Amino acid sequence: MPHLQTWRGEPTLETLHALLESTRPLHRLKITFRDEYEPMAPPLLSLPSSPPPLFALYVKTEQPDVVLALVRAVGATLQHLSIYFEHPLPPETTLSSLRTTTSSLRRLSLHLNLSSQWAQDRIVFKELLPEFTVLEKLVFSTDLVATADVVWKAPPSLRWMEIVAYDEAGTIVKDIIDYIPFITTPLHLRQLIIRCEEPDVEELVDVLPGAIAALRSKGTAFLVSFDSETPAHEFFGSL
């Protein structure tokens, strides 16, 4: 069996090229780019057309162009992908990059932690989500992903969904509760977690036990966790 390589660090683009031009397959690539946000010119994003297989990619970066180009290059073999950003992601480019992973990806974490100076056009993930054929675990923040219908668009393979809700947890939980009467068959999803601040769902406290019991009867454990904080180091290695 060929040696499976793990690489961790803060690469230059030259290092990244060298890693992807290697004849040895990469098992895990865990990278952190510099914090300064400086968009890369397109010529610098030219990656090898046939990189070695990469099975796990963990990225904390302020360089969306670079990381999305990387996902496109290795998406066909990726099984685990974890991305942490503190700057906006372009929705359409993000979707097109993730589309390359739909046949291989088993675990996906997308976390955005924006400062007030930035605005994010949310990614409409509900149309892409059903295309994943082997995805088992999905974690995402509501700053990044439009949540409407995402829960009910889960592919049959998905067992775990975790939503980090910063500012609209009450709406998300209410939408879930309102939809429960329309569920007529058992759900494939085994665990549904909403992370939020307690005041965001105070008005729903009385109806939560009933919703939890109703979803349990459909095969899904529903948990509202009063902890919306996902530190970069925790999220970075959460898969």
JSON list of C-alpha atoms in Angstrom, two decimals:
[
{"chain": "A", "resi": 1, "resn": "MET", "atom": "CA", "xyz": [0.00, 0.00, 0.00]},
{"chain": "A", "resi": 2, "resn": "PRO", "atom": "CA", "xyz": [1.45, 3.45, -0.87]},
{"chain": "A", "resi": 3, "resn": "HIS", "atom": "CA", "xyz": [2.36, 5.71, 2.02]},
{"chain": "A", "resi": 4, "resn": "LEU", "atom": "CA", "xyz": [-0.53, 8.01, 2.91]},
{"chain": "A", "resi": 5, "resn": "GLN", "atom": "CA", "xyz": [0.81, 11.48, 3.68]},
{"chain": "A", "resi": 6, "resn": "THR", "atom": "CA", "xyz": [-0.46, 13.94, 6.26]},
{"chain": "A", "resi": 7, "resn": "TRP", "atom": "CA", "xyz": [0.62, 17.55, 5.90]},
{"chain": "A", "resi": 8, "resn": "ARG", "atom": "CA", "xyz": [-0.12, 20.38, 8.33]},
{"chain": "A", "resi": 9, "resn": "GLY", "atom": "CA", "xyz": [0.96, 23.99, 8.28]},
{"chain": "A", "resi": 10, "resn": "GLU", "atom": "CA", "xyz": [0.68, 27.36, 6.59]},
{"chain": "A", "resi": 11, "resn": "PRO", "atom": "CA", "xyz": [1.70, 26.79, 2.97]},
{"chain": "A", "resi": 12, "resn": "THR", "atom": "CA", "xyz": [2.77, 29.21, 0.33]},
{"chain": "A", "resi": 13, "resn": "LEU", "atom": "CA", "xyz": [1.14, 28.69, -3.05]},
{"chain": "A", "resi": 14, "resn": "GLU", "atom": "CA", "xyz": [4.43, 27.13, -4.17]},
{"chain": "A", "resi": 15, "resn": "THR", "atom": "CA", "xyz": [4.18, 24.59, -1.35]},
{"chain": "A", "resi": 16, "resn": "LEU", "atom": "CA", "xyz": [0.58, 23.85, -2.25]},
{"chain": "A", "resi": 17, "resn": "HIS", "atom": "CA", "xyz": [1.55, 23.23, -5.87]},
{"chain": "A", "resi": 18, "resn": "ALA", "atom": "CA", "xyz": [4.34, 20.90, -4.78]},
{"chain": "A", "resi": 19, "resn": "LEU", "atom": "CA", "xyz": [2.00, 18.91, -2.54]},
{"chain": "A", "resi": 20, "resn": "LEU", "atom": "CA", "xyz": [-0.55, 18.49, -5.32]},
{"chain": "A", "resi": 21, "resn": "GLU", "atom": "CA", "xyz": [2.09, 17.57, -7.89]},
{"chain": "A", "resi": 22, "resn": "SER", "atom": "CA", "xyz": [3.50, 14.82, -5.69]},
{"chain": "A", "resi": 23, "resn": "THR", "atom": "CA", "xyz": [3.16, 11.24, -6.87]},
{"chain": "A", "resi": 24, "resn": "ARG", "atom": "CA", "xyz": [2.35, 10.15, -3.31]},
{"chain": "A", "resi": 25, "resn": "PRO", "atom": "CA", "xyz": [-1.34, 10.23, -2.37]},
{"chain": "A", "resi": 26, "resn": "LEU", "atom": "CA", "xyz": [-2.29, 12.68, 0.36]},
{"chain": "A", "resi": 27, "resn": "HIS", "atom": "CA", "xyz": [-4.49, 11.29, 3.09]},
{"chain": "A", "resi": 28, "resn": "ARG", "atom": "CA", "xyz": [-5.01, 14.45, 5.16]},
{"chain": "A", "resi": 29, "resn": "LEU", "atom": "CA", "xyz": [-4.22, 18.08, 4.42]},
{"chain": "A", "resi": 30, "resn": "LYS", "atom": "CA", "xyz": [-4.71, 20.54, 7.28]},
{"chain": "A", "resi": 31, "resn": "ILE", "atom": "CA", "xyz": [-3.78, 24.09, 6.32]},
{"chain": "A", "resi": 32, "resn": "THR", "atom": "CA", "xyz": [-4.02, 27.60, 7.69]},
{"chain": "A", "resi": 33, "resn": "PHE", "atom": "CA", "xyz": [-3.40, 30.53, 5.37]},
{"chain": "A", "resi": 34, "resn": "ARG", "atom": "CA", "xyz": [-2.25, 33.90, 6.67]},
{"chain": "A", "resi": 35, "resn": "ASP", "atom": "CA", "xyz": [-4.94, 36.06, 8.25]},
{"chain": "A", "resi": 36, "resn": "GLU", "atom": "CA", "xyz": [-4.49, 39.06, 5.95]},
{"chain": "A", "resi": 37, "resn": "TYR", "atom": "CA", "xyz": [-7.12, 39.03, 3.26]},
{"chain": "A", "resi": 38, "resn": "GLU", "atom": "CA", "xyz": [-5.48, 39.65, -0.11]},
{"chain": "A", "resi": 39, "resn": "PRO", "atom": "CA", "xyz": [-7.40, 38.23, -3.10]},
{"chain": "A", "resi": 40, "resn": "MET", "atom": "CA", "xyz": [-5.16, 36.14, -5.33]},
{"chain": "A", "resi": 41, "resn": "ALA", "atom": "CA", "xyz": [-4.84, 36.87, -9.03]},
{"chain": "A", "resi": 42, "resn": "PRO", "atom": "CA", "xyz": [-6.36, 34.08, -11.19]},
{"chain": "A", "resi": 43, "resn": "PRO", "atom": "CA", "xyz": [-2.99, 32.94, -12.66]},
{"chain": "A", "resi": 44, "resn": "LEU", "atom": "CA", "xyz": [-1.85, 32.02, -9.15]},
{"chain": "A", "resi": 45, "resn": "LEU", "atom": "CA", "xyz": [-4.81, 29.69, -8.74]},
{"chain": "A", "resi": 46, "resn": "SER", "atom": "CA", "xyz": [-3.77, 27.31, -11.50]},
{"chain": "A", "resi": 47, "resn": "LEU", "atom": "CA", "xyz": [-3.50, 23.97, -9.70]},
{"chain": "A", "resi": 48, "resn": "PRO", "atom": "CA", "xyz": [-2.39, 20.62, -11.13]},
{"chain": "A", "resi": 49, "resn": "SER", "atom": "CA", "xyz": [-5.08, 19.09, -13.32]},
{"chain": "A", "resi": 50, "resn": "SER", "atom": "CA", "xyz": [-4.58, 15.57, -11.91]},
{"chain": "A", "resi": 51, "resn": "PRO", "atom": "CA", "xyz": [-3.52, 15.87, -8.27]},
{"chain": "A", "resi": 52, "resn": "PRO", "atom": "CA", "xyz": [-3.05, 12.75, -6.12]},
{"chain": "A", "resi": 53, "resn": "PRO", "atom": "CA", "xyz": [-6.10, 11.54, -4.18]},
{"chain": "A", "resi": 54, "resn": "LEU", "atom": "CA", "xyz": [-6.87, 13.61, -1.08]},
{"chain": "A", "resi": 55, "resn": "PHE", "atom": "CA", "xyz": [-9.29, 12.16, 1.45]},
{"chain": "A", "resi": 56, "resn": "ALA", "atom": "CA", "xyz": [-9.48, 14.83, 4.19]},
{"chain": "A", "resi": 57, "resn": "LEU", "atom": "CA", "xyz": [-9.11, 18.60, 3.90]},
{"chain": "A", "resi": 58, "resn": "TYR", "atom": "CA", "xyz": [-9.25, 20.97, 6.86]},
{"chain": "A", "resi": 59, "resn": "VAL", "atom": "CA", "xyz": [-8.87, 24.67, 6.08]},
{"chain": "A", "resi": 60, "resn": "LYS", "atom": "CA", "xyz": [-8.82, 27.85, 8.15]},
{"chain": "A", "resi": 61, "resn": "THR", "atom": "CA", "xyz": [-8.19, 30.68, 5.75]},
{"chain": "A", "resi": 62, "resn": "GLU", "atom": "CA", "xyz": [-9.09, 34.15, 4.58]},
{"chain": "A", "resi": 63, "resn": "GLN", "atom": "CA", "xyz": [-8.36, 33.15, 0.97]},
{"chain": "A", "resi": 64, "resn": "PRO", "atom": "CA", "xyz": [-11.66, 31.83, -0.46]},
{"chain": "A", "resi": 65, "resn": "ASP", "atom": "CA", "xyz": [-10.39, 31.83, -4.04]},
{"chain": "A", "resi": 66, "resn": "VAL", "atom": "CA", "xyz": [-7.50, 29.55, -3.17]},
{"chain": "A", "resi": 67, "resn": "VAL", "atom": "CA", "xyz": [-9.43, 27.09, -1.03]},
{"chain": "A", "resi": 68, "resn": "LEU", "atom": "CA", "xyz": [-12.35, 26.81, -3.47]},
{"chain": "A", "resi": 69, "resn": "ALA", "atom": "CA", "xyz": [-9.91, 26.15, -6.32]},
{"chain": "A", "resi": 70, "resn": "LEU", "atom": "CA", "xyz": [-8.33, 23.48, -4.12]},
{"chain": "A", "resi": 71, "resn": "VAL", "atom": "CA", "xyz": [-11.71, 21.86, -3.42]},
{"chain": "A", "resi": 72, "resn": "ARG", "atom": "CA", "xyz": [-12.47, 21.79, -7.14]},
{"chain": "A", "resi": 73, "resn": "ALA", "atom": "CA", "xyz": [-9.11, 20.15, -7.85]},
{"chain": "A", "resi": 74, "resn": "VAL", "atom": "CA", "xyz": [-9.45, 17.32, -5.32]},
{"chain": "A", "resi": 75, "resn": "GLY", "atom": "CA", "xyz": [-13.23, 17.12, -4.82]},
{"chain": "A", "resi": 76, "resn": "ALA", "atom": "CA", "xyz": [-13.69, 13.78, -6.55]},
{"chain": "A", "resi": 77, "resn": "THR", "atom": "CA", "xyz": [-11.77, 11.93, -3.81]},
{"chain": "A", "resi": 78, "resn": "LEU", "atom": "CA", "xyz": [-12.57, 14.05, -0.73]},
{"chain": "A", "resi": 79, "resn": "GLN", "atom": "CA", "xyz": [-14.36, 12.25, 2.09]},
{"chain": "A", "resi": 80, "resn": "HIS", "atom": "CA", "xyz": [-13.98, 14.84, 4.88]},
{"chain": "A", "resi": 81, "resn": "LEU", "atom": "CA", "xyz": [-14.05, 18.62, 4.35]},
{"chain": "A", "resi": 82, "resn": "SER", "atom": "CA", "xyz": [-13.95, 21.27, 7.07]},
{"chain": "A", "resi": 83, "resn": "ILE", "atom": "CA", "xyz": [-13.75, 24.99, 6.19]},
{"chain": "A", "resi": 84, "resn": "TYR", "atom": "CA", "xyz": [-13.60, 27.90, 8.64]},
{"chain": "A", "resi": 85, "resn": "PHE", "atom": "CA", "xyz": [-13.80, 31.46, 7.30]},
{"chain": "A", "resi": 86, "resn": "GLU", "atom": "CA", "xyz": [-13.96, 34.93, 8.76]},
{"chain": "A", "resi": 87, "resn": "HIS", "atom": "CA", "xyz": [-14.51, 36.63, 5.39]},
{"chain": "A", "resi": 88, "resn": "PRO", "atom": "CA", "xyz": [-17.37, 36.20, 2.88]},
{"chain": "A", "resi": 89, "resn": "LEU", "atom": "CA", "xyz": [-17.52, 33.26, 0.49]},
{"chain": "A", "resi": 90, "resn": "PRO", "atom": "CA", "xyz": [-18.87, 33.75, -3.05]},
{"chain": "A", "resi": 91, "resn": "PRO", "atom": "CA", "xyz": [-22.06, 31.64, -3.08]},
{"chain": "A", "resi": 92, "resn": "GLU", "atom": "CA", "xyz": [-22.06, 30.44, -6.70]},
{"chain": "A", "resi": 93, "resn": "THR", "atom": "CA", "xyz": [-18.35, 29.57, -6.72]},
{"chain": "A", "resi": 94, "resn": "THR", "atom": "CA", "xyz": [-18.76, 27.78, -3.41]},
{"chain": "A", "resi": 95, "resn": "LEU", "atom": "CA", "xyz": [-21.64, 25.70, -4.76]},
{"chain": "A", "resi": 96, "resn": "SER", "atom": "CA", "xyz": [-19.78, 24.80, -7.95]},
{"chain": "A", "resi": 97, "resn": "SER", "atom": "CA", "xyz": [-16.74, 23.72, -5.92]},
{"chain": "A", "resi": 98, "resn": "LEU", "atom": "CA", "xyz": [-18.83, 21.62, -3.52]},
{"chain": "A", "resi": 99, "resn": "ARG", "atom": "CA", "xyz": [-20.61, 20.00, -6.45]},
{"chain": "A", "resi": 100, "resn": "THR", "atom": "CA", "xyz": [-17.35, 18.19, -7.30]},
{"chain": "A", "resi": 101, "resn": "THR", "atom": "CA", "xyz": [-17.59, 16.35, -3.95]},
{"chain": "A", "resi": 102, "resn": "THR", "atom": "CA", "xyz": [-21.14, 15.00, -4.12]},
{"chain": "A", "resi": 103, "resn": "SER", "atom": "CA", "xyz": [-20.12, 11.43, -4.95]},
{"chain": "A", "resi": 104, "resn": "SER", "atom": "CA", "xyz": [-17.38, 11.06, -2.34]},
{"chain": "A", "resi": 105, "resn": "LEU", "atom": "CA", "xyz": [-17.94, 13.38, 0.64]},
{"chain": "A", "resi": 106, "resn": "ARG", "atom": "CA", "xyz": [-19.02, 11.79, 3.92]},
{"chain": "A", "resi": 107, "resn": "ARG", "atom": "CA", "xyz": [-18.52, 14.66, 6.37]},
{"chain": "A", "resi": 108, "resn": "LEU", "atom": "CA", "xyz": [-18.85, 18.38, 5.68]},
{"chain": "A", "resi": 109, "resn": "SER", "atom": "CA", "xyz": [-18.42, 21.36, 8.03]},
{"chain": "A", "resi": 110, "resn": "LEU", "atom": "CA", "xyz": [-18.93, 24.93, 6.79]},
{"chain": "A", "resi": 111, "resn": "HIS", "atom": "CA", "xyz": [-18.47, 27.62, 9.39]},
{"chain": "A", "resi": 112, "resn": "LEU", "atom": "CA", "xyz": [-18.48, 31.37, 8.88]},
{"chain": "A", "resi": 113, "resn": "ASN", "atom": "CA", "xyz": [-17.64, 33.82, 11.64]},
{"chain": "A", "resi": 114, "resn": "LEU", "atom": "CA", "xyz": [-18.06, 37.30, 10.16]},
{"chain": "A", "resi": 115, "resn": "SER", "atom": "CA", "xyz": [-17.20, 40.58, 11.81]},
{"chain": "A", "resi": 116, "resn": "SER", "atom": "CA", "xyz": [-19.71, 43.40, 11.46]},
{"chain": "A", "resi": 117, "resn": "GLN", "atom": "CA", "xyz": [-17.73, 44.99, 8.60]},
{"chain": "A", "resi": 118, "resn": "TRP", "atom": "CA", "xyz": [-18.57, 42.10, 6.25]},
{"chain": "A", "resi": 119, "resn": "ALA", "atom": "CA", "xyz": [-21.80, 40.92, 4.70]},
{"chain": "A", "resi": 120, "resn": "GLN", "atom": "CA", "xyz": [-22.44, 37.46, 3.30]},
{"chain": "A", "resi": 121, "resn": "ASP", "atom": "CA", "xyz": [-24.86, 36.50, 0.55]},
{"chain": "A", "resi": 122, "resn": "ARG", "atom": "CA", "xyz": [-26.08, 33.20, 1.91]},
{"chain": "A", "resi": 123, "resn": "ILE", "atom": "CA", "xyz": [-25.51, 30.00, 0.01]},
{"chain": "A", "resi": 124, "resn": "VAL", "atom": "CA", "xyz": [-28.74, 28.35, -1.10]},
{"chain": "A", "resi": 125, "resn": "PHE", "atom": "CA", "xyz": [-27.64, 24.83, -0.21]},
{"chain": "A", "resi": 126, "resn": "LYS", "atom": "CA", "xyz": [-31.01, 23.10, -0.36]},
{"chain": "A", "resi": 127, "resn": "GLU", "atom": "CA", "xyz": [-30.80, 22.39, -4.11]},
{"chain": "A", "resi": 128, "resn": "LEU", "atom": "CA", "xyz": [-27.31, 20.87, -3.89]},
{"chain": "A", "resi": 129, "resn": "LEU", "atom": "CA", "xyz": [-27.80, 18.86, -0.69]},
{"chain": "A", "resi": 130, "resn": "PRO", "atom": "CA", "xyz": [-29.93, 16.06, -2.24]},
{"chain": "A", "resi": 131, "resn": "GLU", "atom": "CA", "xyz": [-27.14, 15.43, -4.78]},
{"chain": "A", "resi": 132, "resn": "PHE", "atom": "CA", "xyz": [-24.79, 14.07, -2.09]},
{"chain": "A", "resi": 133, "resn": "THR", "atom": "CA", "xyz": [-24.90, 10.29, -2.26]},
{"chain": "A", "resi": 134, "resn": "VAL", "atom": "CA", "xyz": [-22.79, 9.23, 0.76]},
{"chain": "A", "resi": 135, "resn": "LEU", "atom": "CA", "xyz": [-22.84, 12.31, 3.03]},
{"chain": "A", "resi": 136, "resn": "GLU", "atom": "CA", "xyz": [-23.31, 11.24, 6.66]},
{"chain": "A", "resi": 137, "resn": "LYS", "atom": "CA", "xyz": [-22.59, 14.36, 8.75]},
{"chain": "A", "resi": 138, "resn": "LEU", "atom": "CA", "xyz": [-23.26, 18.04, 7.99]},
{"chain": "A", "resi": 139, "resn": "VAL", "atom": "CA", "xyz": [-22.39, 21.00, 10.23]},
{"chain": "A", "resi": 140, "resn": "PHE", "atom": "CA", "xyz": [-22.98, 24.59, 9.12]},
{"chain": "A", "resi": 141, "resn": "SER", "atom": "CA", "xyz": [-23.55, 28.10, 10.42]},
{"chain": "A", "resi": 142, "resn": "THR", "atom": "CA", "xyz": [-26.62, 30.13, 9.51]},
{"chain": "A", "resi": 143, "resn": "ASP", "atom": "CA", "xyz": [-24.45, 33.12, 8.60]},
{"chain": "A", "resi": 144, "resn": "LEU", "atom": "CA", "xyz": [-23.31, 31.14, 5.59]},
{"chain": "A", "resi": 145, "resn": "VAL", "atom": "CA", "xyz": [-26.08, 28.77, 4.56]},
{"chain": "A", "resi": 146, "resn": "ALA", "atom": "CA", "xyz": [-29.71, 29.66, 3.93]},
{"chain": "A", "resi": 147, "resn": "THR", "atom": "CA", "xyz": [-31.52, 27.22, 6.21]},
{"chain": "A", "resi": 148, "resn": "ALA", "atom": "CA", "xyz": [-35.01, 27.13, 4.66]},
{"chain": "A", "resi": 149, "resn": "ASP", "atom": "CA", "xyz": [-35.90, 23.53, 3.80]},
{"chain": "A", "resi": 150, "resn": "VAL", "atom": "CA", "xyz": [-32.34, 22.26, 4.39]},
{"chain": "A", "resi": 151, "resn": "VAL", "atom": "CA", "xyz": [-33.43, 19.84, 7.10]},
{"chain": "A", "resi": 152, "resn": "TRP", "atom": "CA", "xyz": [-36.08, 18.28, 4.86]},
{"chain": "A", "resi": 153, "resn": "LYS", "atom": "CA", "xyz": [-33.77, 18.16, 1.84]},
{"chain": "A", "resi": 154, "resn": "ALA", "atom": "CA", "xyz": [-31.33, 15.83, 3.60]},
{"chain": "A", "resi": 155, "resn": "PRO", "atom": "CA", "xyz": [-30.23, 12.92, 1.38]},
{"chain": "A", "resi": 156, "resn": "PRO", "atom": "CA", "xyz": [-30.97, 9.38, 2.62]},
{"chain": "A", "resi": 157, "resn": "SER", "atom": "CA", "xyz": [-27.34, 8.88, 3.64]},
{"chain": "A", "resi": 158, "resn": "LEU", "atom": "CA", "xyz": [-27.29, 11.85, 6.06]},
{"chain": "A", "resi": 159, "resn": "ARG", "atom": "CA", "xyz": [-27.41, 10.80, 9.71]},
{"chain": "A", "resi": 160, "resn": "TRP", "atom": "CA", "xyz": [-26.22, 13.92, 11.59]},
{"chain": "A", "resi": 161, "resn": "MET", "atom": "CA", "xyz": [-27.06, 17.58, 10.98]},
{"chain": "A", "resi": 162, "resn": "GLU", "atom": "CA", "xyz": [-25.83, 20.38, 13.23]},
{"chain": "A", "resi": 163, "resn": "ILE", "atom": "CA", "xyz": [-26.85, 24.01, 12.71]},
{"chain": "A", "resi": 164, "resn": "VAL", "atom": "CA", "xyz": [-24.97, 26.81, 14.46]},
{"chain": "A", "resi": 165, "resn": "ALA", "atom": "CA", "xyz": [-27.56, 29.58, 14.64]},
{"chain": "A", "resi": 166, "resn": "TYR", "atom": "CA", "xyz": [-26.33, 33.02, 15.62]},
{"chain": "A", "resi": 167, "resn": "ASP", "atom": "CA", "xyz": [-29.27, 35.29, 14.99]},
{"chain": "A", "resi": 168, "resn": "GLU", "atom": "CA", "xyz": [-32.34, 33.38, 13.86]},
{"chain": "A", "resi": 169, "resn": "ALA", "atom": "CA", "xyz": [-32.53, 30.27, 15.99]},
{"chain": "A", "resi": 170, "resn": "GLY", "atom": "CA", "xyz": [-36.10, 31.01, 17.01]},
{"chain": "A", "resi": 171, "resn": "THR", "atom": "CA", "xyz": [-37.26, 31.08, 13.39]},
{"chain": "A", "resi": 172, "resn": "ILE", "atom": "CA", "xyz": [-35.39, 27.89, 12.53]},
{"chain": "A", "resi": 173, "resn": "VAL", "atom": "CA", "xyz": [-36.74, 25.97, 15.50]},
{"chain": "A", "resi": 174, "resn": "LYS", "atom": "CA", "xyz": [-40.28, 27.25, 14.87]},
{"chain": "A", "resi": 175, "resn": "ASP", "atom": "CA", "xyz": [-40.07, 26.21, 11.21]},
{"chain": "A", "resi": 176, "resn": "ILE", "atom": "CA", "xyz": [-38.99, 22.72, 12.28]},
{"chain": "A", "resi": 177, "resn": "ILE", "atom": "CA", "xyz": [-41.82, 22.47, 14.82]},
{"chain": "A", "resi": 178, "resn": "ASP", "atom": "CA", "xyz": [-44.39, 23.72, 12.28]},
{"chain": "A", "resi": 179, "resn": "TYR", "atom": "CA", "xyz": [-43.30, 21.12, 9.71]},
{"chain": "A", "resi": 180, "resn": "ILE", "atom": "CA", "xyz": [-43.47, 18.10, 12.03]},
{"chain": "A", "resi": 181, "resn": "PRO", "atom": "CA", "xyz": [-47.21, 17.42, 11.41]},
{"chain": "A", "resi": 182, "resn": "PHE", "atom": "CA", "xyz": [-46.45, 16.99, 7.70]},
{"chain": "A", "resi": 183, "resn": "ILE", "atom": "CA", "xyz": [-43.89, 14.21, 8.29]},
{"chain": "A", "resi": 184, "resn": "THR", "atom": "CA", "xyz": [-45.66, 10.96, 7.43]},
{"chain": "A", "resi": 185, "resn": "THR", "atom": "CA", "xyz": [-42.73, 8.53, 7.18]},
{"chain": "A", "resi": 186, "resn": "PRO", "atom": "CA", "xyz": [-39.66, 7.82, 9.35]},
{"chain": "A", "resi": 187, "resn": "LEU", "atom": "CA", "xyz": [-36.71, 10.17, 8.76]},
{"chain": "A", "resi": 188, "resn": "HIS", "atom": "CA", "xyz": [-33.26, 9.02, 7.71]},
{"chain": "A", "resi": 189, "resn": "LEU", "atom": "CA", "xyz": [-31.71, 11.73, 9.88]},
{"chain": "A", "resi": 190, "resn": "ARG", "atom": "CA", "xyz": [-30.74, 10.29, 13.27]},
{"chain": "A", "resi": 191, "resn": "GLN", "atom": "CA", "xyz": [-29.48, 13.45, 15.03]},
{"chain": "A", "resi": 192, "resn": "LEU", "atom": "CA", "xyz": [-30.57, 17.09, 14.54]},
{"chain": "A", "resi": 193, "resn": "ILE", "atom": "CA", "xyz": [-28.84, 19.70, 16.71]},
{"chain": "A", "resi": 194, "resn": "ILE", "atom": "CA", "xyz": [-29.49, 23.45, 16.82]},
{"chain": "A", "resi": 195, "resn": "ARG", "atom": "CA", "xyz": [-26.80, 25.43, 18.63]},
{"chain": "A", "resi": 196, "resn": "CYS", "atom": "CA", "xyz": [-28.03, 28.81, 19.79]},
{"chain": "A", "resi": 197, "resn": "GLU", "atom": "CA", "xyz": [-28.29, 31.31, 22.63]},
{"chain": "A", "resi": 198, "resn": "GLU", "atom": "CA", "xyz": [-31.04, 30.53, 25.13]},
{"chain": "A", "resi": 199, "resn": "PRO", "atom": "CA", "xyz": [-32.93, 33.86, 24.77]},
{"chain": "A", "resi": 200, "resn": "ASP", "atom": "CA", "xyz": [-33.39, 33.16, 21.05]},
{"chain": "A", "resi": 201, "resn": "VAL", "atom": "CA", "xyz": [-35.82, 30.32, 21.74]},
{"chain": "A", "resi": 202, "resn": "GLU", "atom": "CA", "xyz": [-37.34, 31.36, 25.08]},
{"chain": "A", "resi": 203, "resn": "GLU", "atom": "CA", "xyz": [-40.82, 31.72, 23.61]},
{"chain": "A", "resi": 204, "resn": "LEU", "atom": "CA", "xyz": [-40.67, 28.13, 22.33]},
{"chain": "A", "resi": 205, "resn": "VAL", "atom": "CA", "xyz": [-39.60, 26.46, 25.57]},
{"chain": "A", "resi": 206, "resn": "ASP", "atom": "CA", "xyz": [-43.10, 25.18, 26.32]},
{"chain": "A", "resi": 207, "resn": "VAL", "atom": "CA", "xyz": [-43.51, 23.45, 22.95]},
{"chain": "A", "resi": 208, "resn": "LEU", "atom": "CA", "xyz": [-39.98, 22.03, 22.62]},
{"chain": "A", "resi": 209, "resn": "PRO", "atom": "CA", "xyz": [-40.62, 18.84, 24.64]},
{"chain": "A", "resi": 210, "resn": "GLY", "atom": "CA", "xyz": [-43.52, 17.94, 22.36]},
{"chain": "A", "resi": 211, "resn": "ALA", "atom": "CA", "xyz": [-41.43, 18.58, 19.26]},
{"chain": "A", "resi": 212, "resn": "ILE", "atom": "CA", "xyz": [-38.57, 16.50, 20.63]},
{"chain": "A", "resi": 213, "resn": "ALA", "atom": "CA", "xyz": [-40.94, 13.60, 21.33]},
{"chain": "A", "resi": 214, "resn": "ALA", "atom": "CA", "xyz": [-42.60, 13.91, 17.91]},
{"chain": "A", "resi": 215, "resn": "LEU", "atom": "CA", "xyz": [-39.28, 13.80, 16.06]},
{"chain": "A", "resi": 216, "resn": "ARG", "atom": "CA", "xyz": [-38.09, 10.92, 18.21]},
{"chain": "A", "resi": 217, "resn": "SER", "atom": "CA", "xyz": [-41.13, 8.97, 17.05]},
{"chain": "A", "resi": 218, "resn": "LYS", "atom": "CA", "xyz": [-39.92, 9.57, 13.48]},
{"chain": "A", "resi": 219, "resn": "GLY", "atom": "CA", "xyz": [-36.44, 8.26, 14.28]},
{"chain": "A", "resi": 220, "resn": "THR", "atom": "CA", "xyz": [-34.66, 11.59, 14.85]},
{"chain": "A", "resi": 221, "resn": "ALA", "atom": "CA", "xyz": [-33.13, 12.78, 18.12]},
{"chain": "A", "resi": 222, "resn": "PHE", "atom": "CA", "xyz": [-33.69, 16.55, 18.27]},
{"chain": "A", "resi": 223, "resn": "LEU", "atom": "CA", "xyz": [-31.52, 18.69, 20.55]},
{"chain": "A", "resi": 224, "resn": "VAL", "atom": "CA", "xyz": [-31.48, 22.45, 21.09]},
{"chain": "A", "resi": 225, "resn": "SER", "atom": "CA", "xyz": [-28.10, 23.27, 22.65]},
{"chain": "A", "resi": 226, "resn": "PHE", "atom": "CA", "xyz": [-27.57, 26.66, 24.28]},
{"chain": "A", "resi": 227, "resn": "ASP", "atom": "CA", "xyz": [-24.04, 26.98, 22.99]},
{"chain": "A", "resi": 228, "resn": "SER", "atom": "CA", "xyz": [-23.63, 28.81, 19.71]},
{"chain": "A", "resi": 229, "resn": "GLU", "atom": "CA", "xyz": [-19.92, 29.35, 20.05]},
{"chain": "A", "resi": 230, "resn": "THR", "atom": "CA", "xyz": [-17.74, 27.12, 17.89]},
{"chain": "A", "resi": 231, "resn": "PRO", "atom": "CA", "xyz": [-14.11, 28.18, 18.37]},
{"chain": "A", "resi": 232, "resn": "ALA", "atom": "CA", "xyz": [-11.92, 27.95, 15.30]},
{"chain": "A", "resi": 233, "resn": "HIS", "atom": "CA", "xyz": [-9.69, 25.30, 16.86]},
{"chain": "A", "resi": 234, "resn": "GLU", "atom": "CA", "xyz": [-12.68, 23.13, 17.80]},
{"chain": "A", "resi": 235, "resn": "PHE", "atom": "CA", "xyz": [-14.38, 23.44, 14.45]},
{"chain": "A", "resi": 236, "resn": "PHE", "atom": "CA", "xyz": [-11.09, 23.00, 12.61]},
{"chain": "A", "resi": 237, "resn": "GLY", "atom": "CA", "xyz": [-10.75, 19.48, 13.93]},
{"chain": "A", "resi": 238, "resn": "SER", "atom": "CA", "xyz": [-14.39, 18.60, 14.40]},
{"chain": "A", "resi": 239, "resn": "LEU", "atom": "CA", "xyz": [-14.44, 15.99, 11.67]}
]
